[in-house]
Amino acid sequence: MTTTTEHDLPVHTETKRRLSSIGLLTLTCIILLMSAMWRVVDVFVLQLGNTWMNILPSKLGPLTVILTVVWVYRRNEIESVLGLSKKHLRPLVLSGLLVGFSVFFLVIVGSTVAYGLFVNPEYSLSLSVVYPSLLLYSFFFFFVNAVFEETLFRGMLQNSLRQKMAVRRAILLSAIVFGFWHACWPMANGAPPTEWVSMILLSGLLGAMFGVYYERFSLRTSLVGNIVAHTLINFLNEGFKVGSEGSVQGPDFSFNDPVLMGMMAMAFIVVFSFYLVLFSKRTVVDMERALLQLRATLVRESQSQRA
């Protein structure tokens, strides 16, 4: 019993030393490579995107690895790198809801409705729920997906890159990797290369917005806002349809009609530009202060009415 413990102790100590001292960028690249391989297996080999479970294993598995490694060997990076913090919780949740709903309704719904009303009147506009019996599971899936992708791309990748280069370049490079990360879906669905490019560009723009949101607005204190917005955008987009496009595995934005795709891209650029300006001038601290002032005003009005 004693011999085994003495023999195992140096191995455990060496493992702990390596995982705690390895560079953040190196660790991120290792986890990113592992996650990509797991993703390829789930999407192309097992084709889990066509099942009710979706590709949950390639989300939950790497996320578990990330949380375990950081919690056991690099606990001081839970907040500073992974962004899992309660700081500014209420304003970040509220801002995440605003970002998520605005992107869905203004970009996805708005461009689709505008296309059906003004460009192609024959385009069917009807609200439908995709797999209503799986809505609860779908929300859980996209929440896990958001936690995984935000901690990996904005938390680990963007934070590790900003240690090596300027912040803007770190956000841009992280967004590019995030864009290519989503190229597997049009590939798996047999779409032409033009749709691969469209998916990469659209996902890359979204990744850039999330990067600026985390860096500028959230002041790198927490990824809660990102996670809320990311969850909402994916859940609403894949669970509720206002057009005639059928659902396919993965993010099923419409790339079949170049006009509709162009309108959606322009709408997103407008929304992205708005948030880019907003995030550069206002932070979560400003929002928190405004909410406190609003609350104080409402309390005073309530007290004056009672008097």
PDB file of C-alpha atoms in Angstrom:
ATOM      1  CA  MET A   1       0.000   0.000   0.000  1.00  0.00           C
ATOM      2  CA  THR A   2       2.783   2.386   0.979  1.00  0.00           C
ATOM      3  CA  THR A   3       4.920   1.379  -1.998  1.00  0.00           C
ATOM      4  CA  THR A   4       2.118   2.157  -4.484  1.00  0.00           C
ATOM      5  CA  THR A   5       1.476   5.580  -2.977  1.00  0.00           C
ATOM      6  CA  GLU A   6       5.148   6.521  -3.051  1.00  0.00           C
ATOM      7  CA  HIS A   7       5.401   5.338  -6.646  1.00  0.00           C
ATOM      8  CA  ASP A   8       2.311   7.224  -7.827  1.00  0.00           C
ATOM      9  CA  LEU A   9       3.025  10.484  -6.010  1.00  0.00           C
ATOM     10  CA  PRO A  10       5.809  11.744  -8.331  1.00  0.00           C
ATOM     11  CA  VAL A  11       3.662  10.996 -11.394  1.00  0.00           C
ATOM     12  CA  HIS A  12       0.744  12.980  -9.990  1.00  0.00           C
ATOM     13  CA  THR A  13       3.059  15.809  -8.974  1.00  0.00           C
ATOM     14  CA  GLU A  14       4.651  15.946 -12.428  1.00  0.00           C
ATOM     15  CA  THR A  15       1.238  15.968 -14.136  1.00  0.00           C
ATOM     16  CA  LYS A  16       0.049  18.765 -11.884  1.00  0.00           C
ATOM     17  CA  ARG A  17       3.227  20.739 -12.525  1.00  0.00           C
ATOM     18  CA  ARG A  18       2.913  20.423 -16.298  1.00  0.00           C
ATOM     19  CA  LEU A  19      -0.773  21.294 -16.509  1.00  0.00           C
ATOM     20  CA  SER A  20      -0.407  24.230 -14.142  1.00  0.00           C
ATOM     21  CA  SER A  21       2.679  25.686 -15.830  1.00  0.00           C
ATOM     22  CA  ILE A  22       1.950  25.029 -19.510  1.00  0.00           C
ATOM     23  CA  GLY A  23       1.334  28.188 -21.518  1.00  0.00           C
ATOM     24  CA  LEU A  24      -2.299  29.190 -21.969  1.00  0.00           C
ATOM     25  CA  LEU A  25      -2.008  29.332 -25.755  1.00  0.00           C
ATOM     26  CA  THR A  26      -0.445  25.860 -25.897  1.00  0.00           C
ATOM     27  CA  LEU A  27      -3.159  24.432 -23.660  1.00  0.00           C
ATOM     28  CA  THR A  28      -5.818  26.153 -25.757  1.00  0.00           C
ATOM     29  CA  CYS A  29      -4.428  24.688 -28.993  1.00  0.00           C
ATOM     30  CA  ILE A  30      -4.409  21.190 -27.477  1.00  0.00           C
ATOM     31  CA  ILE A  31      -8.029  21.480 -26.324  1.00  0.00           C
ATOM     32  CA  LEU A  32      -9.071  23.092 -29.622  1.00  0.00           C
ATOM     33  CA  LEU A  33      -7.511  20.227 -31.597  1.00  0.00           C
ATOM     34  CA  MET A  34      -9.171  17.632 -29.358  1.00  0.00           C
ATOM     35  CA  SER A  35     -12.527  19.419 -29.687  1.00  0.00           C
ATOM     36  CA  ALA A  36     -12.206  19.630 -33.479  1.00  0.00           C
ATOM     37  CA  MET A  37     -11.479  15.902 -33.780  1.00  0.00           C
ATOM     38  CA  TRP A  38     -14.425  15.082 -31.509  1.00  0.00           C
ATOM     39  CA  ARG A  39     -16.611  17.387 -33.600  1.00  0.00           C
ATOM     40  CA  VAL A  40     -15.588  15.673 -36.843  1.00  0.00           C
ATOM     41  CA  VAL A  41     -16.484  12.273 -35.402  1.00  0.00           C
ATOM     42  CA  ASP A  42     -19.906  13.437 -34.175  1.00  0.00           C
ATOM     43  CA  VAL A  43     -20.813  15.329 -37.362  1.00  0.00           C
ATOM     44  CA  PHE A  44     -19.330  13.231 -40.166  1.00  0.00           C
ATOM     45  CA  VAL A  45     -18.777   9.727 -38.761  1.00  0.00           C
ATOM     46  CA  LEU A  46     -21.650   9.228 -36.317  1.00  0.00           C
ATOM     47  CA  GLN A  47     -23.861  11.877 -37.980  1.00  0.00           C
ATOM     48  CA  LEU A  48     -25.367  12.806 -34.631  1.00  0.00           C
ATOM     49  CA  GLY A  49     -26.646  16.055 -36.111  1.00  0.00           C
ATOM     50  CA  ASN A  50     -29.449  14.020 -37.666  1.00  0.00           C
ATOM     51  CA  THR A  51     -30.525  12.549 -34.321  1.00  0.00           C
ATOM     52  CA  TRP A  52     -32.589  14.005 -31.492  1.00  0.00           C
ATOM     53  CA  MET A  53     -29.472  14.163 -29.308  1.00  0.00           C
ATOM     54  CA  ASN A  54     -27.572  16.318 -31.808  1.00  0.00           C
ATOM     55  CA  ILE A  55     -23.803  16.559 -31.321  1.00  0.00           C
ATOM     56  CA  LEU A  56     -24.009  16.956 -27.540  1.00  0.00           C
ATOM     57  CA  PRO A  57     -21.040  14.608 -26.822  1.00  0.00           C
ATOM     58  CA  SER A  58     -18.634  16.876 -28.738  1.00  0.00           C
ATOM     59  CA  LYS A  59     -19.881  19.824 -26.669  1.00  0.00           C
ATOM     60  CA  LEU A  60     -20.183  18.307 -23.211  1.00  0.00           C
ATOM     61  CA  GLY A  61     -17.015  16.216 -23.466  1.00  0.00           C
ATOM     62  CA  PRO A  62     -14.514  19.009 -24.234  1.00  0.00           C
ATOM     63  CA  LEU A  63     -16.334  21.369 -21.857  1.00  0.00           C
ATOM     64  CA  THR A  64     -15.867  18.823 -19.066  1.00  0.00           C
ATOM     65  CA  VAL A  65     -12.167  18.609 -19.912  1.00  0.00           C
ATOM     66  CA  ILE A  66     -11.819  22.405 -19.831  1.00  0.00           C
ATOM     67  CA  LEU A  67     -13.618  22.782 -16.512  1.00  0.00           C
ATOM     68  CA  THR A  68     -11.748  19.869 -14.919  1.00  0.00           C
ATOM     69  CA  VAL A  69      -8.281  21.015 -15.996  1.00  0.00           C
ATOM     70  CA  VAL A  70      -8.869  24.604 -14.928  1.00  0.00           C
ATOM     71  CA  TRP A  71     -10.599  23.705 -11.648  1.00  0.00           C
ATOM     72  CA  VAL A  72      -7.969  21.163 -10.565  1.00  0.00           C
ATOM     73  CA  TYR A  73      -4.744  22.653 -11.930  1.00  0.00           C
ATOM     74  CA  ARG A  74      -5.362  26.337 -12.789  1.00  0.00           C
ATOM     75  CA  ARG A  75      -8.098  27.474 -10.437  1.00  0.00           C
ATOM     76  CA  ASN A  76      -7.005  31.108 -10.553  1.00  0.00           C
ATOM     77  CA  GLU A  77      -8.071  31.192 -14.236  1.00  0.00           C
ATOM     78  CA  ILE A  78     -11.738  30.291 -13.684  1.00  0.00           C
ATOM     79  CA  GLU A  79     -12.729  33.953 -13.721  1.00  0.00           C
ATOM     80  CA  SER A  80      -9.804  35.626 -15.491  1.00  0.00           C
ATOM     81  CA  VAL A  81      -9.683  33.190 -18.438  1.00  0.00           C
ATOM     82  CA  LEU A  82     -12.931  31.215 -18.568  1.00  0.00           C
ATOM     83  CA  GLY A  83     -15.010  34.238 -17.593  1.00  0.00           C
ATOM     84  CA  LEU A  84     -17.167  32.213 -15.201  1.00  0.00           C
ATOM     85  CA  SER A  85     -17.873  34.947 -12.695  1.00  0.00           C
ATOM     86  CA  LYS A  86     -20.826  36.511 -10.880  1.00  0.00           C
ATOM     87  CA  LYS A  87     -19.439  40.014 -11.315  1.00  0.00           C
ATOM     88  CA  HIS A  88     -22.012  42.436 -12.760  1.00  0.00           C
ATOM     89  CA  LEU A  89     -24.386  39.475 -13.054  1.00  0.00           C
ATOM     90  CA  ARG A  90     -27.701  41.314 -13.475  1.00  0.00           C
ATOM     91  CA  PRO A  91     -26.633  43.886 -16.081  1.00  0.00           C
ATOM     92  CA  LEU A  92     -24.763  41.226 -18.053  1.00  0.00           C
ATOM     93  CA  VAL A  93     -27.770  38.890 -18.102  1.00  0.00           C
ATOM     94  CA  LEU A  94     -29.989  41.780 -19.193  1.00  0.00           C
ATOM     95  CA  SER A  95     -27.560  42.913 -21.883  1.00  0.00           C
ATOM     96  CA  GLY A  96     -27.216  39.324 -23.094  1.00  0.00           C
ATOM     97  CA  LEU A  97     -30.992  39.074 -23.444  1.00  0.00           C
ATOM     98  CA  LEU A  98     -31.079  42.350 -25.389  1.00  0.00           C
ATOM     99  CA  VAL A  99     -28.268  41.276 -27.720  1.00  0.00           C
ATOM    100  CA  GLY A 100     -29.743  37.810 -28.282  1.00  0.00           C
ATOM    101  CA  PHE A 101     -33.281  38.972 -29.007  1.00  0.00           C
ATOM    102  CA  SER A 102     -32.163  41.904 -31.159  1.00  0.00           C
ATOM    103  CA  VAL A 103     -29.915  39.751 -33.368  1.00  0.00           C
ATOM    104  CA  PHE A 104     -32.664  37.177 -33.833  1.00  0.00           C
ATOM    105  CA  PHE A 105     -35.554  39.548 -34.499  1.00  0.00           C
ATOM    106  CA  LEU A 106     -33.713  42.275 -36.428  1.00  0.00           C
ATOM    107  CA  VAL A 107     -31.305  40.130 -38.437  1.00  0.00           C
ATOM    108  CA  ILE A 108     -32.943  36.736 -38.908  1.00  0.00           C
ATOM    109  CA  VAL A 109     -36.656  37.485 -38.602  1.00  0.00           C
ATOM    110  CA  GLY A 110     -36.496  41.058 -39.882  1.00  0.00           C
ATOM    111  CA  SER A 111     -34.578  40.275 -43.071  1.00  0.00           C
ATOM    112  CA  THR A 112     -36.775  37.245 -43.790  1.00  0.00           C
ATOM    113  CA  VAL A 113     -40.007  39.214 -43.362  1.00  0.00           C
ATOM    114  CA  ALA A 114     -38.664  42.104 -45.445  1.00  0.00           C
ATOM    115  CA  TYR A 115     -37.673  39.654 -48.178  1.00  0.00           C
ATOM    116  CA  GLY A 116     -41.126  38.072 -48.236  1.00  0.00           C
ATOM    117  CA  LEU A 117     -42.986  41.389 -48.208  1.00  0.00           C
ATOM    118  CA  PHE A 118     -40.935  43.536 -50.559  1.00  0.00           C
ATOM    119  CA  VAL A 119     -38.678  41.302 -52.682  1.00  0.00           C
ATOM    120  CA  ASN A 120     -40.425  37.982 -53.252  1.00  0.00           C
ATOM    121  CA  PRO A 121     -44.154  38.042 -52.405  1.00  0.00           C
ATOM    122  CA  GLU A 122     -44.371  34.345 -53.303  1.00  0.00           C
ATOM    123  CA  TYR A 123     -42.045  33.484 -50.437  1.00  0.00           C
ATOM    124  CA  SER A 124     -44.075  31.815 -47.689  1.00  0.00           C
ATOM    125  CA  LEU A 125     -44.016  33.640 -44.363  1.00  0.00           C
ATOM    126  CA  SER A 126     -45.313  31.431 -41.581  1.00  0.00           C
ATOM    127  CA  LEU A 127     -44.269  30.826 -38.001  1.00  0.00           C
ATOM    128  CA  SER A 128     -43.418  27.230 -37.202  1.00  0.00           C
ATOM    129  CA  VAL A 129     -41.813  25.458 -34.259  1.00  0.00           C
ATOM    130  CA  VAL A 130     -39.161  22.886 -35.111  1.00  0.00           C
ATOM    131  CA  TYR A 131     -39.565  19.672 -33.097  1.00  0.00           C
ATOM    132  CA  PRO A 132     -41.765  21.161 -30.326  1.00  0.00           C
ATOM    133  CA  SER A 133     -41.418  18.010 -28.209  1.00  0.00           C
ATOM    134  CA  LEU A 134     -37.654  18.631 -28.009  1.00  0.00           C
ATOM    135  CA  LEU A 135     -37.724  22.345 -27.173  1.00  0.00           C
ATOM    136  CA  LEU A 136     -36.620  21.855 -23.565  1.00  0.00           C
ATOM    137  CA  TYR A 137     -33.769  19.563 -24.565  1.00  0.00           C
ATOM    138  CA  SER A 138     -32.893  21.938 -27.395  1.00  0.00           C
ATOM    139  CA  PHE A 139     -32.535  24.809 -24.941  1.00  0.00           C
ATOM    140  CA  PHE A 140     -30.280  22.660 -22.728  1.00  0.00           C
ATOM    141  CA  PHE A 141     -28.189  21.678 -25.745  1.00  0.00           C
ATOM    142  CA  PHE A 142     -27.676  25.253 -26.897  1.00  0.00           C
ATOM    143  CA  PHE A 143     -26.877  26.392 -23.368  1.00  0.00           C
ATOM    144  CA  VAL A 144     -24.137  23.750 -23.105  1.00  0.00           C
ATOM    145  CA  ASN A 145     -22.981  24.732 -26.585  1.00  0.00           C
ATOM    146  CA  ALA A 146     -22.798  28.416 -25.602  1.00  0.00           C
ATOM    147  CA  VAL A 147     -20.850  27.731 -22.402  1.00  0.00           C
ATOM    148  CA  PHE A 148     -18.430  25.500 -24.313  1.00  0.00           C
ATOM    149  CA  GLU A 149     -17.846  27.805 -27.296  1.00  0.00           C
ATOM    150  CA  GLU A 150     -17.619  30.988 -25.237  1.00  0.00           C
ATOM    151  CA  THR A 151     -15.160  29.546 -22.717  1.00  0.00           C
ATOM    152  CA  LEU A 152     -13.086  28.064 -25.555  1.00  0.00           C
ATOM    153  CA  PHE A 153     -13.091  30.851 -28.153  1.00  0.00           C
ATOM    154  CA  ARG A 154     -13.584  34.050 -26.145  1.00  0.00           C
ATOM    155  CA  GLY A 155     -12.248  32.736 -22.844  1.00  0.00           C
ATOM    156  CA  MET A 156      -9.220  30.599 -23.649  1.00  0.00           C
ATOM    157  CA  LEU A 157      -8.381  31.471 -27.268  1.00  0.00           C
ATOM    158  CA  GLN A 158      -8.985  35.225 -27.250  1.00  0.00           C
ATOM    159  CA  ASN A 159      -7.358  35.685 -23.840  1.00  0.00           C
ATOM    160  CA  SER A 160      -4.323  33.612 -24.814  1.00  0.00           C
ATOM    161  CA  LEU A 161      -3.917  35.468 -28.121  1.00  0.00           C
ATOM    162  CA  ARG A 162      -4.120  38.885 -26.469  1.00  0.00           C
ATOM    163  CA  GLN A 163      -1.053  37.866 -24.433  1.00  0.00           C
ATOM    164  CA  LYS A 164       0.865  37.541 -27.700  1.00  0.00           C
ATOM    165  CA  MET A 165      -0.568  40.348 -29.855  1.00  0.00           C
ATOM    166  CA  ALA A 166      -2.717  43.468 -29.908  1.00  0.00           C
ATOM    167  CA  VAL A 167      -6.271  43.119 -28.622  1.00  0.00           C
ATOM    168  CA  ARG A 168      -7.877  43.861 -32.000  1.00  0.00           C
ATOM    169  CA  ARG A 169      -5.796  41.197 -33.707  1.00  0.00           C
ATOM    170  CA  ALA A 170      -6.638  38.719 -30.962  1.00  0.00           C
ATOM    171  CA  ILE A 171     -10.361  39.358 -31.424  1.00  0.00           C
ATOM    172  CA  LEU A 172     -10.041  39.100 -35.215  1.00  0.00           C
ATOM    173  CA  LEU A 173      -8.035  35.863 -35.183  1.00  0.00           C
ATOM    174  CA  SER A 174     -10.352  34.279 -32.631  1.00  0.00           C
ATOM    175  CA  ALA A 175     -13.342  35.266 -34.783  1.00  0.00           C
ATOM    176  CA  ILE A 176     -11.728  33.729 -37.877  1.00  0.00           C
ATOM    177  CA  VAL A 177     -11.151  30.423 -36.083  1.00  0.00           C
ATOM    178  CA  PHE A 178     -14.733  30.595 -34.797  1.00  0.00           C
ATOM    179  CA  GLY A 179     -15.951  31.084 -38.373  1.00  0.00           C
ATOM    180  CA  PHE A 180     -14.075  28.064 -39.722  1.00  0.00           C
ATOM    181  CA  TRP A 181     -15.314  26.053 -36.738  1.00  0.00           C
ATOM    182  CA  HIS A 182     -18.839  26.260 -38.181  1.00  0.00           C
ATOM    183  CA  ALA A 183     -17.894  25.326 -41.753  1.00  0.00           C
ATOM    184  CA  CYS A 184     -18.532  21.657 -40.976  1.00  0.00           C
ATOM    185  CA  TRP A 185     -22.311  22.096 -41.225  1.00  0.00           C
ATOM    186  CA  PRO A 186     -22.624  23.069 -44.903  1.00  0.00           C
ATOM    187  CA  MET A 187     -19.995  20.414 -45.661  1.00  0.00           C
ATOM    188  CA  ALA A 188     -22.014  17.741 -43.841  1.00  0.00           C
ATOM    189  CA  ASN A 189     -25.197  18.830 -45.618  1.00  0.00           C
ATOM    190  CA  GLY A 190     -23.589  18.520 -49.050  1.00  0.00           C
ATOM    191  CA  ALA A 191     -23.780  22.243 -49.770  1.00  0.00           C
ATOM    192  CA  PRO A 192     -21.593  23.864 -52.461  1.00  0.00           C
ATOM    193  CA  PRO A 193     -18.363  25.650 -51.445  1.00  0.00           C
ATOM    194  CA  THR A 194     -20.054  29.049 -51.751  1.00  0.00           C
ATOM    195  CA  GLU A 195     -22.219  28.133 -48.776  1.00  0.00           C
ATOM    196  CA  TRP A 196     -19.137  27.109 -46.823  1.00  0.00           C
ATOM    197  CA  VAL A 197     -17.753  30.611 -47.364  1.00  0.00           C
ATOM    198  CA  SER A 198     -21.070  32.205 -46.383  1.00  0.00           C
ATOM    199  CA  MET A 199     -21.206  30.216 -43.158  1.00  0.00           C
ATOM    200  CA  ILE A 200     -17.596  31.075 -42.311  1.00  0.00           C
ATOM    201  CA  LEU A 201     -18.171  34.798 -42.911  1.00  0.00           C
ATOM    202  CA  LEU A 202     -21.454  34.966 -40.995  1.00  0.00           C
ATOM    203  CA  SER A 203     -20.128  32.961 -38.048  1.00  0.00           C
ATOM    204  CA  GLY A 204     -16.914  34.983 -38.100  1.00  0.00           C
ATOM    205  CA  LEU A 205     -18.835  38.255 -37.874  1.00  0.00           C
ATOM    206  CA  LEU A 206     -20.858  36.871 -34.987  1.00  0.00           C
ATOM    207  CA  GLY A 207     -17.651  35.747 -33.294  1.00  0.00           C
ATOM    208  CA  ALA A 208     -16.166  39.223 -33.716  1.00  0.00           C
ATOM    209  CA  MET A 209     -19.245  40.778 -32.126  1.00  0.00           C
ATOM    210  CA  PHE A 210     -19.008  38.369 -29.192  1.00  0.00           C
ATOM    211  CA  GLY A 211     -15.300  39.170 -28.882  1.00  0.00           C
ATOM    212  CA  VAL A 212     -15.897  42.922 -28.717  1.00  0.00           C
ATOM    213  CA  TYR A 213     -18.816  42.376 -26.349  1.00  0.00           C
ATOM    214  CA  TYR A 214     -16.583  40.465 -23.938  1.00  0.00           C
ATOM    215  CA  GLU A 215     -13.535  42.715 -24.288  1.00  0.00           C
ATOM    216  CA  ARG A 216     -15.134  46.161 -24.334  1.00  0.00           C
ATOM    217  CA  PHE A 217     -18.572  45.999 -22.745  1.00  0.00           C
ATOM    218  CA  SER A 218     -18.017  43.243 -20.165  1.00  0.00           C
ATOM    219  CA  LEU A 219     -14.466  44.500 -19.481  1.00  0.00           C
ATOM    220  CA  ARG A 220     -13.311  40.855 -19.541  1.00  0.00           C
ATOM    221  CA  THR A 221     -14.862  40.358 -16.100  1.00  0.00           C
ATOM    222  CA  SER A 222     -17.392  37.707 -17.144  1.00  0.00           C
ATOM    223  CA  LEU A 223     -18.701  35.744 -20.117  1.00  0.00           C
ATOM    224  CA  VAL A 224     -22.224  35.502 -18.694  1.00  0.00           C
ATOM    225  CA  GLY A 225     -23.585  38.069 -21.156  1.00  0.00           C
ATOM    226  CA  ASN A 226     -21.984  36.239 -24.079  1.00  0.00           C
ATOM    227  CA  ILE A 227     -23.395  32.914 -22.927  1.00  0.00           C
ATOM    228  CA  VAL A 228     -26.929  34.307 -22.572  1.00  0.00           C
ATOM    229  CA  ALA A 229     -26.843  35.978 -26.006  1.00  0.00           C
ATOM    230  CA  HIS A 230     -25.207  32.968 -27.685  1.00  0.00           C
ATOM    231  CA  THR A 231     -27.777  30.575 -26.213  1.00  0.00           C
ATOM    232  CA  LEU A 232     -30.722  32.726 -27.285  1.00  0.00           C
ATOM    233  CA  ILE A 233     -29.529  33.290 -30.852  1.00  0.00           C
ATOM    234  CA  ASN A 234     -28.966  29.587 -31.525  1.00  0.00           C
ATOM    235  CA  PHE A 235     -32.074  28.389 -29.697  1.00  0.00           C
ATOM    236  CA  LEU A 236     -34.431  30.879 -31.341  1.00  0.00           C
ATOM    237  CA  ASN A 237     -32.909  30.472 -34.799  1.00  0.00           C
ATOM    238  CA  GLU A 238     -33.095  26.689 -34.801  1.00  0.00           C
ATOM    239  CA  GLY A 239     -36.314  26.321 -32.837  1.00  0.00           C
ATOM    240  CA  PHE A 240     -38.570  28.906 -34.475  1.00  0.00           C
ATOM    241  CA  LYS A 241     -38.929  29.565 -38.204  1.00  0.00           C
ATOM    242  CA  VAL A 242     -40.697  32.422 -39.983  1.00  0.00           C
ATOM    243  CA  GLY A 243     -39.832  31.378 -43.525  1.00  0.00           C
ATOM    244  CA  SER A 244     -40.278  28.403 -45.784  1.00  0.00           C
ATOM    245  CA  GLU A 245     -36.768  27.030 -45.310  1.00  0.00           C
ATOM    246  CA  GLY A 246     -36.673  23.502 -43.939  1.00  0.00           C
ATOM    247  CA  SER A 247     -34.568  22.601 -40.952  1.00  0.00           C
ATOM    248  CA  VAL A 248     -31.228  20.888 -41.465  1.00  0.00           C
ATOM    249  CA  GLN A 249     -28.538  19.776 -39.066  1.00  0.00           C
ATOM    250  CA  GLY A 250     -26.496  22.600 -37.663  1.00  0.00           C
ATOM    251  CA  PRO A 251     -27.202  26.337 -37.901  1.00  0.00           C
ATOM    252  CA  ASP A 252     -29.718  26.424 -40.742  1.00  0.00           C
ATOM    253  CA  PHE A 253     -29.456  29.970 -42.014  1.00  0.00           C
ATOM    254  CA  SER A 254     -30.759  30.253 -45.554  1.00  0.00           C
ATOM    255  CA  PHE A 255     -28.001  30.294 -48.146  1.00  0.00           C
ATOM    256  CA  ASN A 256     -30.134  29.030 -51.045  1.00  0.00           C
ATOM    257  CA  ASP A 257     -31.305  32.494 -52.082  1.00  0.00           C
ATOM    258  CA  PRO A 258     -28.411  34.954 -52.529  1.00  0.00           C
ATOM    259  CA  VAL A 259     -30.753  37.935 -52.192  1.00  0.00           C
ATOM    260  CA  LEU A 260     -32.086  36.758 -48.837  1.00  0.00           C
ATOM    261  CA  MET A 261     -28.575  35.922 -47.720  1.00  0.00           C
ATOM    262  CA  GLY A 262     -27.406  39.379 -48.763  1.00  0.00           C
ATOM    263  CA  MET A 263     -30.239  41.066 -46.876  1.00  0.00           C
ATOM    264  CA  MET A 264     -29.438  39.027 -43.793  1.00  0.00           C
ATOM    265  CA  ALA A 265     -25.762  39.923 -44.067  1.00  0.00           C
ATOM    266  CA  MET A 266     -26.509  43.632 -44.431  1.00  0.00           C
ATOM    267  CA  ALA A 267     -28.901  43.530 -41.474  1.00  0.00           C
ATOM    268  CA  PHE A 268     -26.247  41.876 -39.360  1.00  0.00           C
ATOM    269  CA  ILE A 269     -23.616  44.433 -40.408  1.00  0.00           C
ATOM    270  CA  VAL A 270     -25.969  47.233 -39.320  1.00  0.00           C
ATOM    271  CA  VAL A 271     -26.649  45.565 -35.956  1.00  0.00           C
ATOM    272  CA  PHE A 272     -22.969  44.682 -35.543  1.00  0.00           C
ATOM    273  CA  SER A 273     -21.920  48.287 -36.281  1.00  0.00           C
ATOM    274  CA  PHE A 274     -24.433  49.584 -33.750  1.00  0.00           C
ATOM    275  CA  TYR A 275     -23.121  47.296 -31.019  1.00  0.00           C
ATOM    276  CA  LEU A 276     -19.518  48.035 -31.996  1.00  0.00           C
ATOM    277  CA  VAL A 277     -20.102  51.751 -31.386  1.00  0.00           C
ATOM    278  CA  LEU A 278     -22.162  51.090 -28.257  1.00  0.00           C
ATOM    279  CA  PHE A 279     -19.599  48.738 -26.722  1.00  0.00           C
ATOM    280  CA  SER A 280     -16.780  51.197 -27.437  1.00  0.00           C
ATOM    281  CA  LYS A 281     -18.570  53.997 -25.567  1.00  0.00           C
ATOM    282  CA  ARG A 282     -20.497  52.209 -22.832  1.00  0.00           C
ATOM    283  CA  THR A 283     -19.558  49.401 -20.455  1.00  0.00           C
ATOM    284  CA  VAL A 284     -21.329  47.109 -18.031  1.00  0.00           C
ATOM    285  CA  VAL A 285     -20.424  49.547 -15.255  1.00  0.00           C
ATOM    286  CA  ASP A 286     -22.391  52.288 -17.021  1.00  0.00           C
ATOM    287  CA  MET A 287     -25.356  49.962 -17.417  1.00  0.00           C
ATOM    288  CA  GLU A 288     -25.184  48.911 -13.785  1.00  0.00           C
ATOM    289  CA  ARG A 289     -25.147  52.556 -12.711  1.00  0.00           C
ATOM    290  CA  ALA A 290     -28.104  53.361 -14.981  1.00  0.00           C
ATOM    291  CA  LEU A 291     -30.115  50.453 -13.563  1.00  0.00           C
ATOM    292  CA  LEU A 292     -29.438  51.634 -10.012  1.00  0.00           C
ATOM    293  CA  GLN A 293     -30.547  55.147 -10.921  1.00  0.00           C
ATOM    294  CA  LEU A 294     -33.687  53.795 -12.557  1.00  0.00           C
ATOM    295  CA  ARG A 295     -34.460  51.703  -9.502  1.00  0.00           C
ATOM    296  CA  ALA A 296     -33.967  54.681  -7.194  1.00  0.00           C
ATOM    297  CA  THR A 297     -36.269  56.800  -9.368  1.00  0.00           C
ATOM    298  CA  LEU A 298     -38.993  54.158  -9.326  1.00  0.00           C
ATOM    299  CA  VAL A 299     -38.720  53.827  -5.545  1.00  0.00           C
ATOM    300  CA  ARG A 300     -39.045  57.588  -5.078  1.00  0.00           C
ATOM    301  CA  GLU A 301     -42.084  57.728  -7.371  1.00  0.00           C
ATOM    302  CA  SER A 302     -43.695  54.821  -5.529  1.00  0.00           C
ATOM    303  CA  GLN A 303     -43.119  56.487  -2.168  1.00  0.00           C
ATOM    304  CA  SER A 304     -44.494  59.824  -3.399  1.00  0.00           C
ATOM    305  CA  GLN A 305     -47.655  58.134  -4.700  1.00  0.00           C
ATOM    306  CA  ARG A 306     -48.217  56.435  -1.340  1.00  0.00           C
ATOM    307  CA  ALA A 307     -47.763  59.739   0.474  1.00  0.00           C
TER     308      ALA A 307
END
